[in-house]
Coordinates of C-alpha atoms in Angstrom, one line a residue:
Chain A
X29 CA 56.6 130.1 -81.9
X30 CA 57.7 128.4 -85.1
X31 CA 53.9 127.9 -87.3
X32 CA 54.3 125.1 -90.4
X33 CA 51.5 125.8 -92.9
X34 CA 50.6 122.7 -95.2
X35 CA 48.2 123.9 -97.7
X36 CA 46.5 122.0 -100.3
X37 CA 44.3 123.8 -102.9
X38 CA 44.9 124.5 -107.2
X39 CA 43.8 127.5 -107.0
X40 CA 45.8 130.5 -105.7
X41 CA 42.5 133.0 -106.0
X42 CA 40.3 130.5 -104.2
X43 CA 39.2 131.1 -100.8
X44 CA 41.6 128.7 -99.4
X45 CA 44.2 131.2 -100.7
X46 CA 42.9 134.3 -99.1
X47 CA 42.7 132.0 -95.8
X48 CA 46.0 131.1 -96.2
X49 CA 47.0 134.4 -96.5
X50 CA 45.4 135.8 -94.1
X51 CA 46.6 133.0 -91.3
X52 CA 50.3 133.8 -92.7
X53 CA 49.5 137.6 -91.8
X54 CA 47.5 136.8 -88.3
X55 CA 50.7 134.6 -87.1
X56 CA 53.4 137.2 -88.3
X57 CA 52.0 139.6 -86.3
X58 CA 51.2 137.7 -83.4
X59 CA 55.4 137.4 -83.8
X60 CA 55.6 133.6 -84.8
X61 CA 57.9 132.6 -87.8
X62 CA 56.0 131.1 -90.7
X63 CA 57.1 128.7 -93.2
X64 CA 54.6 127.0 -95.8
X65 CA 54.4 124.0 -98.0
X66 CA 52.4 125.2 -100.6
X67 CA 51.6 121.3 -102.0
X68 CA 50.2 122.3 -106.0
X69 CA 52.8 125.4 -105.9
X70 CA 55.6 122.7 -105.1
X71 CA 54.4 120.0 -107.6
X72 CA 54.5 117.7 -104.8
X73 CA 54.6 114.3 -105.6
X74 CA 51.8 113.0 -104.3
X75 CA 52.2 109.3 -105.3
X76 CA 54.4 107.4 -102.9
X77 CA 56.6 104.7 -104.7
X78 CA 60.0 102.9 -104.5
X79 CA 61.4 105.9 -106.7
X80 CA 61.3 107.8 -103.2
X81 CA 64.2 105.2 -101.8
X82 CA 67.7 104.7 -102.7
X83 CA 68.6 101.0 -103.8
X84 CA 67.0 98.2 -101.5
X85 CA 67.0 94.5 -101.4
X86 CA 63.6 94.8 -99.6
X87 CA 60.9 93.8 -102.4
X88 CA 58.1 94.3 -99.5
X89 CA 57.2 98.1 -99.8
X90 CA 56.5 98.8 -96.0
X91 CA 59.9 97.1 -95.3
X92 CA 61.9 99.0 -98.2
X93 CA 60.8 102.5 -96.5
X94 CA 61.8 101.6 -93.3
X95 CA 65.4 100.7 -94.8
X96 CA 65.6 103.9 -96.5
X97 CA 64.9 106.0 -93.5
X98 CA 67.0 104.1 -91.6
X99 CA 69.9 104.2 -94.1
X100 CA 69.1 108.1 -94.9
X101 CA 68.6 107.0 -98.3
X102 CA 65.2 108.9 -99.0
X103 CA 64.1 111.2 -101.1
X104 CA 65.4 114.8 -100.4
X105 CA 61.5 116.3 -100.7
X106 CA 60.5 114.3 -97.7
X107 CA 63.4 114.9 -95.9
X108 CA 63.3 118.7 -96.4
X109 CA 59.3 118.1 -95.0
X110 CA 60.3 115.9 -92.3
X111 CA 62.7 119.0 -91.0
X112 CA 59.9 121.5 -91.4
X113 CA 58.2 119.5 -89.0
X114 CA 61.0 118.3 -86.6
X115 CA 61.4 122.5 -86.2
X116 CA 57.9 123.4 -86.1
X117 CA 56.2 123.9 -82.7
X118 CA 52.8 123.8 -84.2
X119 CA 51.6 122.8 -87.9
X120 CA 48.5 124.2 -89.7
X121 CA 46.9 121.7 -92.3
X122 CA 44.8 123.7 -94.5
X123 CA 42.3 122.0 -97.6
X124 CA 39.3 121.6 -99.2
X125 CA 37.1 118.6 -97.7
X126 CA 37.2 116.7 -101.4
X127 CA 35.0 113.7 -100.6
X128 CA 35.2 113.7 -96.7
X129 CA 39.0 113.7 -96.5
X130 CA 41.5 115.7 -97.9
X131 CA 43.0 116.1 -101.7
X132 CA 44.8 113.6 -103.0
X133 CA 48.0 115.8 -102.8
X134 CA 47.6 116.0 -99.2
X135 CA 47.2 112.4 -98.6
X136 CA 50.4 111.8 -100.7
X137 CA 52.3 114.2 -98.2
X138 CA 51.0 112.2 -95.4
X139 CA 51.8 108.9 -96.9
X140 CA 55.1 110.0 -98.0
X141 CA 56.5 112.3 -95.1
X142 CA 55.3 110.0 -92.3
X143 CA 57.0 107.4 -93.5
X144 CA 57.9 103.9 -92.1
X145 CA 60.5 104.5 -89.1
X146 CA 59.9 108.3 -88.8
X147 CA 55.8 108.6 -88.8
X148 CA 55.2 104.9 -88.0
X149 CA 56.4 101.7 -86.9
X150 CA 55.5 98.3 -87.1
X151 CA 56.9 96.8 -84.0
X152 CA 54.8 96.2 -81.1
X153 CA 56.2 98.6 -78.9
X154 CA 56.4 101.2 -80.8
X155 CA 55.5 104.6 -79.6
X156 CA 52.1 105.9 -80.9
X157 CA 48.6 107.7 -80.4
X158 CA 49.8 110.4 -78.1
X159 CA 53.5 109.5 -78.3
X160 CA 56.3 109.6 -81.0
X161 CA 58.4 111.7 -83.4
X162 CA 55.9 114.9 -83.5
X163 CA 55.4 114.1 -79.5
X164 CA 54.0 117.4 -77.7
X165 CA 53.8 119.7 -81.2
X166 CA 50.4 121.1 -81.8
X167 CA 48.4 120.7 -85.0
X168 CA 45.1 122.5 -86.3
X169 CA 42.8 121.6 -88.9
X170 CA 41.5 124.7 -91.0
X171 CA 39.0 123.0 -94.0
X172 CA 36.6 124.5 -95.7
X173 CA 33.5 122.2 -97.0
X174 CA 31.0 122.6 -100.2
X175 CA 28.2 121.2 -98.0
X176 CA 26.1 123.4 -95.1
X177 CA 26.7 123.4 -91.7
X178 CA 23.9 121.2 -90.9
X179 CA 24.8 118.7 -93.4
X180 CA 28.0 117.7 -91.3
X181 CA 25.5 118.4 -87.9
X182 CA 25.7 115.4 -85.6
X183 CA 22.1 114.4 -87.3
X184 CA 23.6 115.3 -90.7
X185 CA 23.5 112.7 -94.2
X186 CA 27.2 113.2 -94.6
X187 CA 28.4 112.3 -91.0
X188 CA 29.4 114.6 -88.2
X189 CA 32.8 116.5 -89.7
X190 CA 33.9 115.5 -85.7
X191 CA 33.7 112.1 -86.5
X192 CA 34.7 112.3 -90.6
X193 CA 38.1 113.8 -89.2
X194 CA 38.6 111.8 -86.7
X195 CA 40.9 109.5 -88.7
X196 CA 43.4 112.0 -90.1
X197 CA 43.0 114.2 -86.9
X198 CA 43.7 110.9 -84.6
X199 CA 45.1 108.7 -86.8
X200 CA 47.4 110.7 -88.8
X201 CA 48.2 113.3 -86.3
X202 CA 47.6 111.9 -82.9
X203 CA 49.7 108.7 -83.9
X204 CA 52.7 110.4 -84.1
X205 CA 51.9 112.1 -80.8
X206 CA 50.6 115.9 -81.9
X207 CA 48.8 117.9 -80.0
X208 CA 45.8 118.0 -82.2
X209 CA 43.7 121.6 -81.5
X210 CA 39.8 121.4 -82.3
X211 CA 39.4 122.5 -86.1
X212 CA 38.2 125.2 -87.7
X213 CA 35.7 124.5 -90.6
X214 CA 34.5 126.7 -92.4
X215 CA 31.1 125.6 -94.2
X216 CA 29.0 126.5 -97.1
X217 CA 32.0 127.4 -99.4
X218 CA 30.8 126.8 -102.5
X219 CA 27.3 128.3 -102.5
X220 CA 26.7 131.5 -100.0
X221 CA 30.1 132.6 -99.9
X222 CA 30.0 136.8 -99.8
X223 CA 31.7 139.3 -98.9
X224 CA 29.9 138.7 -95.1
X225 CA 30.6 135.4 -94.8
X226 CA 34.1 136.0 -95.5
X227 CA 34.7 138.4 -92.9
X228 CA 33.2 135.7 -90.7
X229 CA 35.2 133.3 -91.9
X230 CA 38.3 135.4 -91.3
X231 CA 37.3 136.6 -87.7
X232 CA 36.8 133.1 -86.5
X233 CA 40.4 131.7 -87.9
X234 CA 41.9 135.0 -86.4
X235 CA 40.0 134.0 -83.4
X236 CA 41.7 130.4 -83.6
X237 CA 45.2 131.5 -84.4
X238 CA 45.1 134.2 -81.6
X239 CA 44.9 131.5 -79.3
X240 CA 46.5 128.8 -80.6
X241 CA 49.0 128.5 -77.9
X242 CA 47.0 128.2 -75.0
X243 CA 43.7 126.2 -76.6
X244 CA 42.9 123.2 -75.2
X245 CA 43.9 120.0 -77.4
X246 CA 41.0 117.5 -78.1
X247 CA 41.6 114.6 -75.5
X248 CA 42.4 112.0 -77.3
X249 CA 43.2 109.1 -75.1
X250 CA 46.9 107.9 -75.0
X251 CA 47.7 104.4 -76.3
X252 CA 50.0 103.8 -73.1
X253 CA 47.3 104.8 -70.3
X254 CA 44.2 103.5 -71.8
X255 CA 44.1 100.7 -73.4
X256 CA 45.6 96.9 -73.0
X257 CA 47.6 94.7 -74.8
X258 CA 45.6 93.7 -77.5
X259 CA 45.1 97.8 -77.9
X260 CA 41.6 97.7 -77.0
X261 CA 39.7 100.9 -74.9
X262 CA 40.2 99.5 -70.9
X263 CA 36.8 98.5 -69.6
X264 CA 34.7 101.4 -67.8
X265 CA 36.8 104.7 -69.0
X266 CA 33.6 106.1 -71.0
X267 CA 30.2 106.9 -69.8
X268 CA 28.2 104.4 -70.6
X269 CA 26.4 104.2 -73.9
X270 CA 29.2 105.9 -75.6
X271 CA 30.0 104.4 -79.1
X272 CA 32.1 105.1 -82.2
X273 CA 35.5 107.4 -82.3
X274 CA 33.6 109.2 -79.1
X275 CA 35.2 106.3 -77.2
X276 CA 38.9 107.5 -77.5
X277 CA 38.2 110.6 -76.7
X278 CA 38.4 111.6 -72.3
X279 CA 35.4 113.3 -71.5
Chain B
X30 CA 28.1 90.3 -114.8
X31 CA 30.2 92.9 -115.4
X32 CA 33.0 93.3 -112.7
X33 CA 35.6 96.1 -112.9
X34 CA 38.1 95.9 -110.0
X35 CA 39.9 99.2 -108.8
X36 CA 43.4 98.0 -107.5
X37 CA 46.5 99.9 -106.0
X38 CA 49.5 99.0 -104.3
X39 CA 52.6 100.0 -105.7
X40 CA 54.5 96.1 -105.6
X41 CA 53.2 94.0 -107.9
X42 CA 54.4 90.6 -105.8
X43 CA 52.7 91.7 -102.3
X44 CA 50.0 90.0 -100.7
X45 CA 47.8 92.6 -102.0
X46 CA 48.8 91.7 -105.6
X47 CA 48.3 88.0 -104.5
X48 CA 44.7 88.5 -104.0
X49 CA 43.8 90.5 -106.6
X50 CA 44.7 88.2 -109.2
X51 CA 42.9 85.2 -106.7
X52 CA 40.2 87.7 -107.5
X53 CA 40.2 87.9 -111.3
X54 CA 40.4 83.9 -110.9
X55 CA 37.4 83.6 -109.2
X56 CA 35.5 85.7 -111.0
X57 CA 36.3 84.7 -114.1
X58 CA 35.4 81.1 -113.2
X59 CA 32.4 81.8 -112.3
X60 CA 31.5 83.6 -115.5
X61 CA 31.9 87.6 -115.0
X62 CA 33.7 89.9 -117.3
X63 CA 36.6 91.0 -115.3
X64 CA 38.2 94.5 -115.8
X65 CA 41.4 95.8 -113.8
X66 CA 42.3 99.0 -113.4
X67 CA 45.5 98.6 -111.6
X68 CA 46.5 102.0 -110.8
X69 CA 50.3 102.1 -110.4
X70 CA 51.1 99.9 -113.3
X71 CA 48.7 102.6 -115.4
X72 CA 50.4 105.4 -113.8
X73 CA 47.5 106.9 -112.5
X74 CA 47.5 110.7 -112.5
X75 CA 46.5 111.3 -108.5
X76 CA 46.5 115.2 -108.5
X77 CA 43.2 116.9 -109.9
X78 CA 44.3 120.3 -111.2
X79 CA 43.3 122.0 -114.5
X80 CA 45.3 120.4 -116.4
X81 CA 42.3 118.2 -116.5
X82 CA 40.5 120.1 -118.2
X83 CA 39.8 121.6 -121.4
X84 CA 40.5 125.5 -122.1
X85 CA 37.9 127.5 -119.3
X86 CA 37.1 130.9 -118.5
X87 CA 36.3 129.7 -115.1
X88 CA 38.7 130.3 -112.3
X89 CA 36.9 128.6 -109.8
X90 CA 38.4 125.2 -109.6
X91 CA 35.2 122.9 -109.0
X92 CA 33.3 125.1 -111.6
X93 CA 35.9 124.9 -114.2
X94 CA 35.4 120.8 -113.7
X95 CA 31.8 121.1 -114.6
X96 CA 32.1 123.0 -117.3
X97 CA 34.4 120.8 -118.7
X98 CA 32.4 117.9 -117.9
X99 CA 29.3 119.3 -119.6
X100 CA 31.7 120.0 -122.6
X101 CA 33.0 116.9 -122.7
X102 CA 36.1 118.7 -122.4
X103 CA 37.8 116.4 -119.5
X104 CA 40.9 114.3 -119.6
X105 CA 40.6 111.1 -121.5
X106 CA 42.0 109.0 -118.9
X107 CA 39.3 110.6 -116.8
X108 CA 36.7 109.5 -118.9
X109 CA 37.9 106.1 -119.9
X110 CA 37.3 105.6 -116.1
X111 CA 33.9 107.1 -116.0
X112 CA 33.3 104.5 -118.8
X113 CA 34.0 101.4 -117.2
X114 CA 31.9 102.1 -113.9
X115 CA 29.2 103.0 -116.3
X116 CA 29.8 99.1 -118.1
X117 CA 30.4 97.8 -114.5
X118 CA 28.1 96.0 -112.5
X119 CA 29.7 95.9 -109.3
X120 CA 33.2 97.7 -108.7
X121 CA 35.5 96.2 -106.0
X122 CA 38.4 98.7 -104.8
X123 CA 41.2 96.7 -103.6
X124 CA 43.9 98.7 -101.5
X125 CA 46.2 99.0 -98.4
X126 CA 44.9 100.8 -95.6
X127 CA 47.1 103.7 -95.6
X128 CA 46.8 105.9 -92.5
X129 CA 43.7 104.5 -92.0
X130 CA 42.2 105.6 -95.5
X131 CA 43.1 104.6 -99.1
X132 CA 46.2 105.5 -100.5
X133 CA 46.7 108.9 -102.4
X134 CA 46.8 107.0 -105.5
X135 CA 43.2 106.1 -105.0
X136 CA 42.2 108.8 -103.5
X137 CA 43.2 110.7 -106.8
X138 CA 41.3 108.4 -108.7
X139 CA 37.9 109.4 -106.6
X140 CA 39.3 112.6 -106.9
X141 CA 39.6 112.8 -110.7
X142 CA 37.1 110.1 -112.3
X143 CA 34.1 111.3 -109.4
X144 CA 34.5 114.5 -111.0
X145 CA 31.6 117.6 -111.0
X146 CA 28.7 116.7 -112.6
X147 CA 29.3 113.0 -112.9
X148 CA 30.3 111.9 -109.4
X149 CA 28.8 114.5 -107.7
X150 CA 26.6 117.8 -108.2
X151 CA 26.4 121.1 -106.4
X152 CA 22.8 122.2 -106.6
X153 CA 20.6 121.6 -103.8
X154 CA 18.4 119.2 -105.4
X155 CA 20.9 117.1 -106.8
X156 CA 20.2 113.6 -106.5
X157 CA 23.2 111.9 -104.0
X158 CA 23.2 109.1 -101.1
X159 CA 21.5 106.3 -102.3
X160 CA 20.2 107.9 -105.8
X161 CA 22.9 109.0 -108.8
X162 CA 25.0 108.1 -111.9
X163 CA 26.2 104.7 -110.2
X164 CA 22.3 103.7 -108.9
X165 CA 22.0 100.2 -108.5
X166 CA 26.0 98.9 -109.0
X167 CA 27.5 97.1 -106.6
X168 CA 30.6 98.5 -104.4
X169 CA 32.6 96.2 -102.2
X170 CA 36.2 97.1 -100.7
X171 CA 38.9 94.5 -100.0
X172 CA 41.3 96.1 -98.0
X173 CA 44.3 94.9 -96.3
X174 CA 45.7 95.9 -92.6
X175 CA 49.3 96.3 -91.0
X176 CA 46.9 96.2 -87.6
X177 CA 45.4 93.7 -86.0
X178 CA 42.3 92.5 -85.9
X179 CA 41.4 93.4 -81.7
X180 CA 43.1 97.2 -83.3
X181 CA 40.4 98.0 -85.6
X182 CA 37.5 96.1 -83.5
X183 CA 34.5 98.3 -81.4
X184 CA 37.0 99.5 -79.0
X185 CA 40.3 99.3 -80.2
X186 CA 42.4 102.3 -80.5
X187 CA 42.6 102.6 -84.3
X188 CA 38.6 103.1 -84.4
X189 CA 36.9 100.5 -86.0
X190 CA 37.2 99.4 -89.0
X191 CA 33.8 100.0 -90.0
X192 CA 33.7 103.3 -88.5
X193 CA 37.0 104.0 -90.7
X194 CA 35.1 103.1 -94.0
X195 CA 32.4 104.9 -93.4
X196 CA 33.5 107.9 -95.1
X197 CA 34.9 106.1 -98.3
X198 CA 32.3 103.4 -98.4
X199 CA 29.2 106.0 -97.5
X200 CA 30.7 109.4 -98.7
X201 CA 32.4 108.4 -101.6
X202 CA 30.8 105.0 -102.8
X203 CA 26.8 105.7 -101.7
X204 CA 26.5 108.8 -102.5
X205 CA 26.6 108.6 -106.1
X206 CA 24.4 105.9 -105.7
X207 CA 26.2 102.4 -105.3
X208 CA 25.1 99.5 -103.2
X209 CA 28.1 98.9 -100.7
X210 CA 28.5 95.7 -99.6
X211 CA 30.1 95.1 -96.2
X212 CA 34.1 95.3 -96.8
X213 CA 36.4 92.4 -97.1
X214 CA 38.6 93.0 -94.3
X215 CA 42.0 91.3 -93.8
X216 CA 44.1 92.3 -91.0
X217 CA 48.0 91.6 -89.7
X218 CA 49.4 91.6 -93.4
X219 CA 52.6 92.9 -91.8
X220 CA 53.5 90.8 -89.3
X221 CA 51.6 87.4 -88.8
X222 CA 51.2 86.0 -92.8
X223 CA 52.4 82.8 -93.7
X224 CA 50.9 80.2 -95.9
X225 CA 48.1 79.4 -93.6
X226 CA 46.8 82.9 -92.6
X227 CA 46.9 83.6 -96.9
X228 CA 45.0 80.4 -97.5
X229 CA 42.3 82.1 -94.9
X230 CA 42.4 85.3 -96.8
X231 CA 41.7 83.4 -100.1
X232 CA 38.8 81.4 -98.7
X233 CA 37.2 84.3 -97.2
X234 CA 37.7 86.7 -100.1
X235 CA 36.5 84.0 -102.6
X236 CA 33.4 83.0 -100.5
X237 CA 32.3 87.1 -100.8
X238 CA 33.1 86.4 -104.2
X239 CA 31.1 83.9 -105.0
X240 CA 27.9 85.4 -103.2
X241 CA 28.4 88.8 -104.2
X242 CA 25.4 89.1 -106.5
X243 CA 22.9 88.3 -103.1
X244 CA 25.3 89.7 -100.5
X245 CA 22.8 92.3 -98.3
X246 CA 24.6 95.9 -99.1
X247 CA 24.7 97.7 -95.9
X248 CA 21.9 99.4 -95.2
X249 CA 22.7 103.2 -95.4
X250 CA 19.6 105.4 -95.2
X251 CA 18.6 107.2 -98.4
X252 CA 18.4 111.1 -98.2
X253 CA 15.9 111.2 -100.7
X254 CA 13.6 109.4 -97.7
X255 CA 15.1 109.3 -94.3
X256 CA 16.4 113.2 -93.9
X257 CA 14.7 116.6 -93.6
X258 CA 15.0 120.0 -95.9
X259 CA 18.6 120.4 -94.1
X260 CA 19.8 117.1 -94.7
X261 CA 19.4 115.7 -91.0
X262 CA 18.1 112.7 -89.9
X263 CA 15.0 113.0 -89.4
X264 CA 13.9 112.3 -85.7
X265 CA 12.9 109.0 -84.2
X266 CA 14.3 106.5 -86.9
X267 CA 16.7 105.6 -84.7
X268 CA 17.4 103.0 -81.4
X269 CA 17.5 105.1 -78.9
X270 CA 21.3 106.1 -77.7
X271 CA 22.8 105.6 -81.4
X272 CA 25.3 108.3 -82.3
X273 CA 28.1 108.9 -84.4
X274 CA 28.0 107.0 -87.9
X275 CA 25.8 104.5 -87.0
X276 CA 23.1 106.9 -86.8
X277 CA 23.4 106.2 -90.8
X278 CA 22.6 103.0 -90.9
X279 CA 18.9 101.4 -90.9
X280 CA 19.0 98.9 -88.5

């Protein structure tokens, strides 16, 4: 298997790091071939602008990065990302949880490499949500949060970290038609952090990387089975009662 | 009142910029200091790294930024930020919705400005969701759509658009203590907007406008009253059957 890392974090003698690390030494043995886009390392640009096309007559921002793809006139960063991905059979995105979501250096990767005619497409028939460009590759989640386990609980003040990742594991990943593998969060890493929790931490994403061929991917429900024209859930698919992101997800 | 308005979108002639300046109109007329921070005209900085900071002996990333917020060692542009929510009465954030969050210009902003110690603290006690340096301002978002509406509706396949929010307008803007009022919401800006559909958009946003000093915020629950020592909801506050985010929100 061919593993793409994307890893956010600024500091390479954080935790994050030694994760990192370690999932680069789990997946080498374990024979795959590893690459990684080490974002801060990189100095990725995390700001997407109309300095990532070539010359456009499109004033309309949406519509001037669809001409650039389309004319291969983008920016040779995003190009070198999109071909990680395109060669990947499964991509690891590894962060911090910085207010719910990920750094802002991730989300610039996101909004950058998943660009208008490769990541998305405005036309009403375009392929998405469990079809597209990344169609059948997996992709894992590995964050690691400040708060406590119970804080991101179902009952917990900040939200379930289900449901607070449900729009970059559905609607970032899914979209494009990835596979996307339940995460694996690691909690409590600012406070409690020793040398015991670490060695948890590291059997449970050796645990995760071990099997990352064969786990079963979250069941997101496919845009083209489930839902009707105006891209709402079909009538009767959930048990009843169910609510919130749990609806796009086949139980 | 004081009104300071967040904006980004990188074109300064979209429908985005449109609105903001129908915002500064509006409020202006009806007697508010208005303040702009327009993010890609300023050139916003999006990546936090240490280069924010002053000269630290601490390696940890989140410790080094609060120390150098307790020094007062932090980058100015940081703190000429921290300065104007401080002046602000209510803040609106005005944005895209990029992959189904804000762009990673913004999200560098929150990133940066909310920094340790200001935005957020790390000690158990520390006084967040409904209590904090932003207590009683008022947050509202205005945030446009390439979906439409029936996408981003209860069961459409995007989620909904409240459910989407929730971690920006709960996690980000609630915690340290602002009032969120429901979001200004304006969907199809890609394919469907003509004169007639902006002319809607301007009469909605300037009727939240004009009412946004009495507009009910949204009624997240306080963890200072509604959780227990691990920050769970406590039991039986709830309608029976609520899950997900909504378990949040005092109905």
């Amino acid at each position: 298997m061919r593993t793409h890392i994307v890893y956010a974090h600024p500091h390479n003698g954080s935790l994050n790091a030694a994760l990192r690390d370690e999932a680069v030494q789990t997946l080498e043995a374990l024979g795959h071939n590893v690459t990684v886009s080490d974002l801060y390392a990189m100095n990725w640009k995390a700001v997407a602008d109309y300095d990532d096309f070539g010359p456009t007559e499109n004033e309309h921002f949406m519509a001037a990065a669809g001409e650039a793809w389309g004319k291969g006139e983008i920016a040779e960063d995003i190009k070198a990302e999109q071909a990680k991905l395109l060669d990947a059979d499964c991509v690891i995105f590894q962060f911090p949880l910085w207010w719910y979501t990920v750094p802002a250096i991730l989300k610039g990767w996101f909004d950058r490499v998943f660009t208008n005619g490769f990541g998305y497409g405005t036309s009403r028939d375009w392929p998405r949500f469990g079809d597209g460009v990344l169609k059948g590759k997996r992709a894992m989640v590995v964050v690691t949060t400040g708060a406590a386990e119970s804080h991101l609980s179902d009952r917990g003040v900040n939200g379930s970290i289900d449901d607070l990742l449900f729009p970059l594991q559905h609607g970032v990943l899914f979209y494009p038609g990835m596979q996307v593998l339940p995460p694996v969060v690691i909690t409590g890493a600012v406070h409690r952090f020793g040398e015991s929790e670490y060695a948890d931490a590291v059997k449970l994403l050796r645990s995760r990387l071990e099997t990352i061929a064969e786990t079963e991917p979250i069941a997101y429900r496919k845009q083209s089975e489930d839902y009707d024209e105006d891209k709402r859930l079909l009538p009767g698919l959930e048990p009843e009662g169910t609510t919130g992101f749990a609806l796009h997800i086949a139980r």
